[in-house]
Structures are given as C-alpha cells and as structure tokens.
Coordinates of C-alpha atoms in Angstrom, one line a residue:
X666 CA 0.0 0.0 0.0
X667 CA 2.7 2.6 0.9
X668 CA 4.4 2.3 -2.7
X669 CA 1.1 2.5 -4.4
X670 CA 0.4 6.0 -2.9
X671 CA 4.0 7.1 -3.6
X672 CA 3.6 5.6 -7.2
X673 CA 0.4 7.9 -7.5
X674 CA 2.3 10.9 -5.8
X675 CA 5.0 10.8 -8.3
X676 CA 2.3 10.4 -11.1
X677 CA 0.6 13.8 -9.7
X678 CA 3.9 15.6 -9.9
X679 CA 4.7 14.5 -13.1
X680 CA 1.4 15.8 -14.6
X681 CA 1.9 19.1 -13.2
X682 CA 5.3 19.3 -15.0
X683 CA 3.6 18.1 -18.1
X684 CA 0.7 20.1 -18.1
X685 CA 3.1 23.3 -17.6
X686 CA 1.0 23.8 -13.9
X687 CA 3.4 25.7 -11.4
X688 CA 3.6 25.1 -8.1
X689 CA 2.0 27.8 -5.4
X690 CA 4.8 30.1 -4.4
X691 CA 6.7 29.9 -1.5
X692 CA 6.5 32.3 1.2
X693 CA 10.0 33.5 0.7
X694 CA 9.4 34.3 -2.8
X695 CA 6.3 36.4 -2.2
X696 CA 8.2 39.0 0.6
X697 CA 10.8 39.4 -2.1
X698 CA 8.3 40.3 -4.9
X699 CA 6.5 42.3 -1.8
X700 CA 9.6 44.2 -0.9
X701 CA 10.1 44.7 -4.2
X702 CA 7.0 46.2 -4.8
X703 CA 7.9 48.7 -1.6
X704 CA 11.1 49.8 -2.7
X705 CA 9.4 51.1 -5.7
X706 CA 6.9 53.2 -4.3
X707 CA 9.4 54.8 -2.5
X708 CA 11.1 55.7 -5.1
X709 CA 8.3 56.9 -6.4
X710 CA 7.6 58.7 -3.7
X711 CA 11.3 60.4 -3.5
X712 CA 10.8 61.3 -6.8
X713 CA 7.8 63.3 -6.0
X714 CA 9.0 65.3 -3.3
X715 CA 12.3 66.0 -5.2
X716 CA 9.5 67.5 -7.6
X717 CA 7.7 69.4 -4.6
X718 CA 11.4 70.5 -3.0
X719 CA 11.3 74.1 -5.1
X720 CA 9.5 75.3 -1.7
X721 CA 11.9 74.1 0.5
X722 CA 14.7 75.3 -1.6
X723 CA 13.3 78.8 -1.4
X724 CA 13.1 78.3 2.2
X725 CA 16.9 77.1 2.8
X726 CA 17.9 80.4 0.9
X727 CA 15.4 82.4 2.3
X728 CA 17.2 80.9 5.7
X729 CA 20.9 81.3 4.5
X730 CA 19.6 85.6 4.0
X731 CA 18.1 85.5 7.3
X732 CA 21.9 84.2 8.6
X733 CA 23.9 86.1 6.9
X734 CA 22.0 89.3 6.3
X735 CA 20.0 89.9 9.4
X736 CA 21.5 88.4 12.1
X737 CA 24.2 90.1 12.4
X738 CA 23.7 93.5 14.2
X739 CA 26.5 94.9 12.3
X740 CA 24.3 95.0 9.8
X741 CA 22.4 98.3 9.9
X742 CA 25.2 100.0 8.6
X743 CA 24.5 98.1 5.0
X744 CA 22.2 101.1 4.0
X745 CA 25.6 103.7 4.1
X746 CA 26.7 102.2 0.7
X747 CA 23.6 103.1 -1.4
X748 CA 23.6 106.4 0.1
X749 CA 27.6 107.0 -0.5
X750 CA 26.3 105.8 -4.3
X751 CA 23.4 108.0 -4.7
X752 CA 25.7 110.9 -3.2
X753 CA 28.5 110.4 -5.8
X754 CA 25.8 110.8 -8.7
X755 CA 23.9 113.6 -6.7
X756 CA 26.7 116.5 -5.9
X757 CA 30.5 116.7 -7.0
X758 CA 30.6 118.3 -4.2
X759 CA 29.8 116.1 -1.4
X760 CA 33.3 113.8 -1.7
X761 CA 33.8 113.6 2.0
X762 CA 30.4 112.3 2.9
X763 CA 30.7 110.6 0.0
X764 CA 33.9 108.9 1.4
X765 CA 32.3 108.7 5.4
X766 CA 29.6 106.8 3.8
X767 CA 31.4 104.4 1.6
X768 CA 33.5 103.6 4.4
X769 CA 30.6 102.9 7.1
X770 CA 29.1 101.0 4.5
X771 CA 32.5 98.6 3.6
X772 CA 32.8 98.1 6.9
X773 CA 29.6 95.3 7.6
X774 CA 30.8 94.0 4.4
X775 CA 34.2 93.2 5.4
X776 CA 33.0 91.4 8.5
X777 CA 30.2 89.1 6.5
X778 CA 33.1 88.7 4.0
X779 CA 35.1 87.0 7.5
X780 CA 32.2 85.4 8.4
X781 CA 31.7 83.5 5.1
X782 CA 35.0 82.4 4.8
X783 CA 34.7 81.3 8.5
X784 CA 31.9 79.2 7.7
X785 CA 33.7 77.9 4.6
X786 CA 36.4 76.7 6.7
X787 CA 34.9 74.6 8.8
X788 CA 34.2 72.3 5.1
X789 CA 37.9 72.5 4.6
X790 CA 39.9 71.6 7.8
X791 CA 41.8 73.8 10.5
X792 CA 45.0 74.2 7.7
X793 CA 43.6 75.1 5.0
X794 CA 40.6 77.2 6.4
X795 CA 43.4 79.3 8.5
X796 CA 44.5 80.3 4.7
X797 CA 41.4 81.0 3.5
X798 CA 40.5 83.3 6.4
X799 CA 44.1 85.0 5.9
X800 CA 43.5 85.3 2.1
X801 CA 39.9 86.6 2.1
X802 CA 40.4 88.6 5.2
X803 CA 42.8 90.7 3.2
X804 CA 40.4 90.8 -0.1
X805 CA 39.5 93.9 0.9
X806 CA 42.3 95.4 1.2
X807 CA 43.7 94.0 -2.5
X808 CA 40.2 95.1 -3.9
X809 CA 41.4 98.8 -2.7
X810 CA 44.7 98.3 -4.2
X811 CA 44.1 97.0 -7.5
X812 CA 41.1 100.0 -8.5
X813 CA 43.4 102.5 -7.1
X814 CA 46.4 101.5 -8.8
X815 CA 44.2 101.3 -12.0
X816 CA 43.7 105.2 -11.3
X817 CA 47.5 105.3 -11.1
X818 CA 47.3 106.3 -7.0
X819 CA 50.6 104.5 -6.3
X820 CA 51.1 106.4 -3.1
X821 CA 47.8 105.3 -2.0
X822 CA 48.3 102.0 -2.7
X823 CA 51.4 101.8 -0.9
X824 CA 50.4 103.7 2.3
X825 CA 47.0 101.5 2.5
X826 CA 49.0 98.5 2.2
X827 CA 51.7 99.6 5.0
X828 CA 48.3 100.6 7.1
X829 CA 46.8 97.4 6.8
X830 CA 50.2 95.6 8.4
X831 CA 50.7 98.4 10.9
X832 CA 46.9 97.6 11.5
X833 CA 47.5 94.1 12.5
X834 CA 50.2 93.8 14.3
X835 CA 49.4 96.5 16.5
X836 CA 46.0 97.5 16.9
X837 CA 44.4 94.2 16.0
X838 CA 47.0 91.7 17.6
X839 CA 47.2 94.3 20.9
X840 CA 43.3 94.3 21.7
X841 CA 43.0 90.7 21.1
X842 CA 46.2 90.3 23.4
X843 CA 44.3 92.5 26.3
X844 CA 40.6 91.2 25.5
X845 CA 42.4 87.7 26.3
X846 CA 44.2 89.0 29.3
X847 CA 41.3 90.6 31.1
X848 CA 39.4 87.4 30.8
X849 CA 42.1 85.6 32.0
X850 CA 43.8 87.9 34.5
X851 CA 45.3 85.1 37.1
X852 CA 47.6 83.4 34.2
X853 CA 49.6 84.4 31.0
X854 CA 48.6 83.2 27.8
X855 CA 50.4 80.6 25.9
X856 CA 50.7 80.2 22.3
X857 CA 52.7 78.2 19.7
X858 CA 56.3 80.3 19.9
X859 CA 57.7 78.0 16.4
X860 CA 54.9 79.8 13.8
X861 CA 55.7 83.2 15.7
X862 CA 59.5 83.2 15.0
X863 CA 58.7 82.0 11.4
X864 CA 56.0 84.9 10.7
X865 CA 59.0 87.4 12.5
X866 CA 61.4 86.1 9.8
X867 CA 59.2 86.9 7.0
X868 CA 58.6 89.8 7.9
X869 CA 62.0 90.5 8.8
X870 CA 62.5 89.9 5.1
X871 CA 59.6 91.9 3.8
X872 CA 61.3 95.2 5.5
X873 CA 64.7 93.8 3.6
X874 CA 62.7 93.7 0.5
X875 CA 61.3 97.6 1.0
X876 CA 64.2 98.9 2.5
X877 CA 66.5 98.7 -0.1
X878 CA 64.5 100.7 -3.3
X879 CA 64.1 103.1 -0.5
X880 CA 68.0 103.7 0.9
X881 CA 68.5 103.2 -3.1
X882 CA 66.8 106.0 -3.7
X883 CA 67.8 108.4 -1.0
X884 CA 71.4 107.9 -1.4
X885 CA 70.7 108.4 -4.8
X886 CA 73.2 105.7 -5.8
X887 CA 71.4 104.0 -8.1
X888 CA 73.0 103.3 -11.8
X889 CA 70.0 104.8 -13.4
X890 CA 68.5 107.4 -11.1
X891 CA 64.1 106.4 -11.5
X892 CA 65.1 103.1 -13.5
X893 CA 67.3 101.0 -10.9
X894 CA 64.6 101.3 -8.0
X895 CA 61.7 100.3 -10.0
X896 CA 63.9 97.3 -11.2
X897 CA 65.5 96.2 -8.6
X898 CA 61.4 96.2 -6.8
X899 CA 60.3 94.3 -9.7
X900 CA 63.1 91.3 -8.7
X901 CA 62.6 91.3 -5.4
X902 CA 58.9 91.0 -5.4
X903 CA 59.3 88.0 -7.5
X904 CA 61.8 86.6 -4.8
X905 CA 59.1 87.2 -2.4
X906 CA 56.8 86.1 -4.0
X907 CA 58.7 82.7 -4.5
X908 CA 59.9 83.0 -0.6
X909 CA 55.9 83.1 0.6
X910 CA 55.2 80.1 -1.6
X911 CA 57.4 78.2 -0.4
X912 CA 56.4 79.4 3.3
X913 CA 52.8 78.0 2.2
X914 CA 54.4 74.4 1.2
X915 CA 56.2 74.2 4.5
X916 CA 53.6 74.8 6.3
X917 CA 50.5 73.0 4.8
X918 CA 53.1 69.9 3.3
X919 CA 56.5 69.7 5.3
X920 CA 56.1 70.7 8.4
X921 CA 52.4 70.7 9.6
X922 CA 53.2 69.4 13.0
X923 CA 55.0 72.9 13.4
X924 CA 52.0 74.7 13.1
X925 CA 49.5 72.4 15.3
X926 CA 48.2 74.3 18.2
X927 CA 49.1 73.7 21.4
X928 CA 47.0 71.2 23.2
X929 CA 45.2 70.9 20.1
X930 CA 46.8 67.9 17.9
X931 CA 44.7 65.5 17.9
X932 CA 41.0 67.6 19.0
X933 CA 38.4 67.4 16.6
X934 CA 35.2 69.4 18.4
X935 CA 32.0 68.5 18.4
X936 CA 31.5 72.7 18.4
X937 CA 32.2 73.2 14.8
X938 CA 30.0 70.8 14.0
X939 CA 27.2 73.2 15.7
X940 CA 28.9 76.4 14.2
X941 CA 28.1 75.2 10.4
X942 CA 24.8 77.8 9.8
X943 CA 25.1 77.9 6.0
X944 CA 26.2 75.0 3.6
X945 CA 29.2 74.5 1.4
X946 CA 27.7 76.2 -1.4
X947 CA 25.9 78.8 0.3
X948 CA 29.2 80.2 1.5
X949 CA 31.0 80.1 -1.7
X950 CA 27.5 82.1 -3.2
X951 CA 28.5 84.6 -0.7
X952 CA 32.1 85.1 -0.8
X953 CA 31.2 86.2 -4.5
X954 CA 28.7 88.5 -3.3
X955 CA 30.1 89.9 -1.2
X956 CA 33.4 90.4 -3.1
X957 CA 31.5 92.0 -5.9
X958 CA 29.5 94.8 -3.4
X959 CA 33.1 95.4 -2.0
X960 CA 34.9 96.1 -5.2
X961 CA 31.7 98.5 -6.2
X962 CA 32.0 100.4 -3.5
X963 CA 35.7 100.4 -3.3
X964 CA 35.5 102.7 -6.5
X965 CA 33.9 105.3 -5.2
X966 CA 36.0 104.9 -1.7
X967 CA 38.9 105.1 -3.9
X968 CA 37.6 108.1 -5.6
X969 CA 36.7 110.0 -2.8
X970 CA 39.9 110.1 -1.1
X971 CA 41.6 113.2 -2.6
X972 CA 37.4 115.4 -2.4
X973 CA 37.6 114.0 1.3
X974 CA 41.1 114.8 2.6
X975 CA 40.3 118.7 1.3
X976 CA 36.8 118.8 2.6
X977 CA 37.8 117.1 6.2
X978 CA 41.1 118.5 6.6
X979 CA 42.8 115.6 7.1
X980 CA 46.3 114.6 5.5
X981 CA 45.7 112.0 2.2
X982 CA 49.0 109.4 4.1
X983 CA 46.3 109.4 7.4
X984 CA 43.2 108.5 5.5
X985 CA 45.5 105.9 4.0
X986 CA 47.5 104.5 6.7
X987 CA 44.7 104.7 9.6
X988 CA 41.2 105.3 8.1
X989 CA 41.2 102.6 5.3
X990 CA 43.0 99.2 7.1
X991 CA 40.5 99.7 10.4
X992 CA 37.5 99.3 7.4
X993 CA 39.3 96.4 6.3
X994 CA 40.8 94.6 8.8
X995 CA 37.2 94.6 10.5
X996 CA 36.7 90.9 10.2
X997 CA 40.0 90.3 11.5
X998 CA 39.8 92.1 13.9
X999 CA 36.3 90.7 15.5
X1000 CA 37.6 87.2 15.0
X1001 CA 40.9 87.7 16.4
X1002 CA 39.4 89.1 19.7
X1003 CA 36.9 86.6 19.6
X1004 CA 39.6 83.7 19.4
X1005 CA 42.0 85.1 22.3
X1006 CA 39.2 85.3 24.6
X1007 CA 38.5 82.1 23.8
X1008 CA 42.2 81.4 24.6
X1009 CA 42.9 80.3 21.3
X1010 CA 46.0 81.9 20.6
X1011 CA 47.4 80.5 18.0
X1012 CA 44.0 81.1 15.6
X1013 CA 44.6 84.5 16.9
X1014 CA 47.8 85.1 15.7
X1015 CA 47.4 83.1 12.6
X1016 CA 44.5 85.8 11.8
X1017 CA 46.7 89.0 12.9
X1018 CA 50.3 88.2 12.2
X1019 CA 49.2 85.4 9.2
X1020 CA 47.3 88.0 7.6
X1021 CA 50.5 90.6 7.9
X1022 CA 52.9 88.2 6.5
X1023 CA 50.2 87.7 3.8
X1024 CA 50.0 91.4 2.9
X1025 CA 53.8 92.1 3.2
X1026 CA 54.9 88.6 1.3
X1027 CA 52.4 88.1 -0.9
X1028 CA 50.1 91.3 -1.7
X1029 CA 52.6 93.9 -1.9
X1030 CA 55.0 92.2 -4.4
X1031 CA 51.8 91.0 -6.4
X1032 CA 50.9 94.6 -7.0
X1033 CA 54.4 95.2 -7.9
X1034 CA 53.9 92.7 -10.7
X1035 CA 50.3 93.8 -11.7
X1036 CA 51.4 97.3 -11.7
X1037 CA 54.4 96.3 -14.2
X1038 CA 51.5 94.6 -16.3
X1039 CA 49.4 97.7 -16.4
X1040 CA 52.2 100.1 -17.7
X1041 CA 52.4 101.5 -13.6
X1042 CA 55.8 102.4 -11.9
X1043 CA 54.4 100.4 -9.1
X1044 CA 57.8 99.8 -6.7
X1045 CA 59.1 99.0 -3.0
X1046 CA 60.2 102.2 -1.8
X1047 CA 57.5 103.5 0.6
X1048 CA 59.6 106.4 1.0
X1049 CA 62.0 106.7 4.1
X1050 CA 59.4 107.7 6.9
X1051 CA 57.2 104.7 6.2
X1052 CA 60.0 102.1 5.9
X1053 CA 61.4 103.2 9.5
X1054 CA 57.9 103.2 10.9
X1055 CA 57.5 99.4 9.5
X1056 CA 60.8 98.3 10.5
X1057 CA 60.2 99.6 14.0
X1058 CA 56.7 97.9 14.6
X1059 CA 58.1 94.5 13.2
X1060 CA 61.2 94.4 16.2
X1061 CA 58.2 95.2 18.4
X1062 CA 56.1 93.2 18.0
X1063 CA 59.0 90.1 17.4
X1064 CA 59.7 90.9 20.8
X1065 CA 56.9 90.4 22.3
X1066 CA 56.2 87.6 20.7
X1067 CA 59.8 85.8 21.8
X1068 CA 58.4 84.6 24.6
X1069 CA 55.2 82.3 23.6
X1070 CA 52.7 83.9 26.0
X1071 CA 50.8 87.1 26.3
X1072 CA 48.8 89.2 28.6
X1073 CA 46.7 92.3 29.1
X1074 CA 49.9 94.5 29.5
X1075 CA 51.5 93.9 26.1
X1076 CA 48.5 94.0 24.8
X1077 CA 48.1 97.6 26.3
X1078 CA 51.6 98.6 24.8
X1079 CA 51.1 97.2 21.8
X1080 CA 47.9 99.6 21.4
X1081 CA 49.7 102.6 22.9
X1082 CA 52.3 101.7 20.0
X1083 CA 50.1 102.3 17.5
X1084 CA 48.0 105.6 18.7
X1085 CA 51.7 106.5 18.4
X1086 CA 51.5 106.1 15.1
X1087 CA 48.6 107.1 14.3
X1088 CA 49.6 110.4 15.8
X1089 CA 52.6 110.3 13.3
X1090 CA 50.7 109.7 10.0
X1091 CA 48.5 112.9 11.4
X1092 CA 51.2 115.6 11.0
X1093 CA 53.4 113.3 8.5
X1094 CA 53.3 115.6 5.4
X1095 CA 53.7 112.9 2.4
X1096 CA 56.7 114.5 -0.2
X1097 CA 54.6 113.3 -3.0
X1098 CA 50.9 114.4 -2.5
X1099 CA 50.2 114.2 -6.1
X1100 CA 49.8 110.4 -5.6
X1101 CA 52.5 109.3 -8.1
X1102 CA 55.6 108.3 -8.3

C-alpha cells in the first residue's frame, strides 16, 4: 500500500510538469516580490518630493539671507553704501560724505566677508581654512589696491597697504592680546612660539625687500637714477613672492606638526560641528557676493579720497594708513578678539600676524607685478618715513612675541604703539601728494 500512494504521488507531480502547472509560491518568494513592490513606491515617492522640494529650496535660501543678512547687528550699517552711491551721482561736491559713507558702509561688508569664509572653513579643515581666512580677510584690502592703482594712485596703494600691516600687528593683535588677558587675568597666555619666529622672519624679510629701493633712492646711488629702483622692486617681489610660496608648502606639506596648536593635535570638536549655519555652497554664493558689493563700493572709496582729505582736513597718508586698514581689517579684527578670549592663541595670531605676513609677502609684491603689467611704476620704496615706521613695529612686536605667551599689558603697549603712530601719520606731510611716483 505505501508504494502505491507514492507511485500515484510521483504520477501527480509529473502531470503538473507536463501540463506546464506551477507550483504555489513559496512564502519566501512572495516577501521578495513584496519588498520589491515597496522599494518602488518609494522611489516613487522620492521622486515626487524632489519635484515638490522648489518650496523648500526657497526656504533654505530664504534661511541662509536671514543668517547672513539679518542676524548680524552689524548690519544696519548696509544702508551707508547706497547712500555713499546715490551721493557720488547727486553732488561733486559732497566727496567727504561721499567717502564717510562708503567707508561705514564697507565696513559690515568686510566682517560678512570674515564670516563667510569662516563658515567655509569649517568644510575645509583647521590648515587650509586658517589660509582661506588669511587670504579673504585681506580681499579687501587688494580690492582697494588694485582700482586705485588702476587710477594710477601708487602712493595710495602703498600707504594703505603699509596701514593694513601696521593695522595688524598692532591695533588688532594688541586688543585681542588685552581682550584675552582681562578674561584671564590670574595666568599668562600661551601660544605656539615655532609659527611666531617663522611669521617674524618673513617679515624681517619683507622690511629687507622695502628697504633697499628706499636707501636706493635716498642715497641716490642708483646706476640709473628712477630706473634701478623700480627694477630692482620688480626682482625682489618675484623673490618674495617665491619665498611666501614656499612658506605655504612648508607649512600645509612639510612641516604641519609645526604649526599644530598647542594642546590641540589630535582635537576634533564637536563645536564646529554646531557652528556650520550655512552649507558649502551657500558660503561660496556669498564670498562672490560679497566680493562684488566690495569692489563696487571700493571705486567710489577710492575716488573720494583726494574730495575727502580737502573737505575734512585731514592729510591723504592718514586716510590711508589709519582710516582705510581699520574698514578692512574689521573681520580680522572681530575674530581675532573673539579667538583670544577664547584662549585660542594660536588662531589668533594666525589671523593677525598670518594676515601681515600675507599682505607684506604676498600682496605687496603682487601689485608690484600687476602694476608692471598695467604700464604702472608700481615699486618697493614707501619712501624713508614709512619704511622706518615698519621696520620699528616689526622688532616690536618680534619681541613680544619671543616669549610664547601674552597678557593684558603687552596688549596695552602694543595699542599705545600704535595711537603712536597714528599720531605720526597725522602731521606726517607725504613728499609726493600728487599720488605718483
């Protein structure tokens, strides 16, 4: 009996086969057709709300202007800049408010410009963010430069430039030194003494580079008296420029462990993460913004400056040297305060003393080379009273920087050192007021 009813089993079976029957499907098979089916309607589904995302995009950018734009309180000064343009098309004879106004209204624009390129950085790591904050920190600055050497203003050029350095290493690196101190009174600041000593040696080398055109021409030694300067500028420029390169390969490829801060090697804080308010892209979108609004409004900054030194009394070297670096070193010097309080010295002096070196190893000797492009006698010698004020600031401020650490007194000197200054540039009458060489 038992191998008749297997006999007729295998009978059943092979009449199924034959009569091209299936068998019923196996659980198994029907949650993979089932899951299947799922993973299809959500694709569906993301495809739809990609469709439906315009709103949210809108939103994200509508979030990125509320950020940017109105959160920052330095912000109601925005409105100066379409008033200092409206004024230039209104009156001729309105260049100093014309000026007051375009440099109120550069100045929000500068610090956005830092914040931007702060938020950019946190995308690209501590090395290479610290150069992007150096280099668009000073964008300003070369934005200045370049129109006003267009206009053939060497003089201003030069003395902006100086300004800008002077700026730095005094006023911004002093109150970031006392902001620091004051909040921590009981113990002296400590900060990576290696990347100090490095920055003092190219700068050492940038007053070398301007010094020399400068005795050149006072001595008057040169071979051809108006040619040899302007040569020997153009050379050592390049050299500089070579010498600031290769500082950037040392310090991003070489020797990176030189430039780690201290106590900081291995941290990788859970903060930035927090910090990020506006994307990748978003900050990039910005940076060329805000670039653009700068150089617009650096034209008529520029071309105010001769209408505003008549109208407010005040010589052309101290609207130079003083008035236009505080506009641009604004973000520099928000963040550099901001970073010593913090006790984070050595993003502090990365963003005052970085940015000098970057101005006096890099900027300076590009307009040089520019200004040889464009046909302009565009040279190194800042004339004797300016070199000597340089030279002086940079054995200053490499002394007090010998020693690694910092408080609220150097800080206080190194501000005193420049109202020194400034008081100089004040009754400093410049030998060529015609703004050429």
């Amino acid at each position: 009996m038992m191998g008749a009813e297997k006999a007729e089993l295998g009978m059943e079976e092979l009449e199924l086969e034959e009569g091209g029957g299936s068998p019923s499907p196996s659980p198994m098979t029907a949650a993979g057709k089932m899951q299947a089916l799922d993973f299809e309607h959500i694709g569906s589904l993301a495809a739809v709300a990609e469709s439906l995302s315009t709103g949210s995009k809108w939103r994200r950018a509508l979030t990125s202007v509320r950020v940017v734009i109105l959160q920052a309180k330095i912000n109601v000064l925005l409105p100066f800049g379409p008033l200092a343009v409206m004024l230039h098309y209104l009156s001729a004879n309105h260049q100093g408010w014309v000026f007051l106004f375009s440099l109120i209204g550069i100045t929000p624009l500068a610090e956005r410009l830092g914040y931007a390129t702060e938020q950019l950085a946190l995308y690209t790591g501590p090395t290479i963010g610290g150069l992007l904050n150096a280099t668009f920190g000073n964008a300003t600055e070369m934005i200045i430069s370049l129109y006003a050497l267009k206009n053939g203003m060497i003089r201003v050029v030069q003395q902006s430039l100086l300004g800008s350095i002077l700026s730095n290493m005094l006023l911004v690196l002093g109150c970031a030194f006392f902001a620091g101190g004051l909040v921590h009174p009981s113990r002296d600041q400590v900060f990576n003494k290696a990347s100090a000593v490095v920055n003092s040696g190219l700068l050492l080398m940038a007053v070398l580079g301007l010094m020399f055109p400068a005795v050149l021409h006072f001595t008057h030694s040169e071979v051809q008296y108006g040619k040899s300067e302007v040569s020997l500028s153009r050379f050592s420029s390049c050299i500089m420029l070579v010498a600031y390169a290769s500082y950037l390969f040392f310090q991003l490829k070489s020797q990176r462990s030189l430039y780690s801060p201290i106590g900081e090697e291995e941290e990788v804080t859970e903060d930035e993460e927090e910090e990020k308010e506006i994307t990748q892209g978003e900050a990039i979108c910005w940076l060329f913004v805000l670039t653009i609004w700068i150089s617009i409004l650096s034209g008529y900054l520029v071309d105010a400056i001769q209408g505003a030194s008549e109208s407010l009394n005040m010589p052309v070297a101290f609207i130079s040297v003083i008035l236009l670096p505080i506009v641009g070193n604004a973000a520099e010097h928000a963040s550099a305060i901001m970073f010593a309080m913090k006790d984070k010295l050595d993003i502090t002096l990365g963003v005052a003393i970085g940015s000098s070196t970057q101005i006096s190893m890099f900027v300076i000797p590009f307009c040089v080379v520019i200004g040889w492009i464009m046909g302009q006698q565009m040279d190194l010698n800042f004339q004797l009273f300016e070199t000597a004020t340089l030279f002086i600031t940079v054995l200053v401020v490499a002394f007090m920087l010998q020693e690694g650490t910092s408080n609220y007194f150097k800080g206080l000197m190194l501000i005193l050192c420049y109202l020194i200054v400034a008081a100089s540039f004040f009754v400093h009458v410049d030998p060529d007021s015609t703004g050429n060489k």
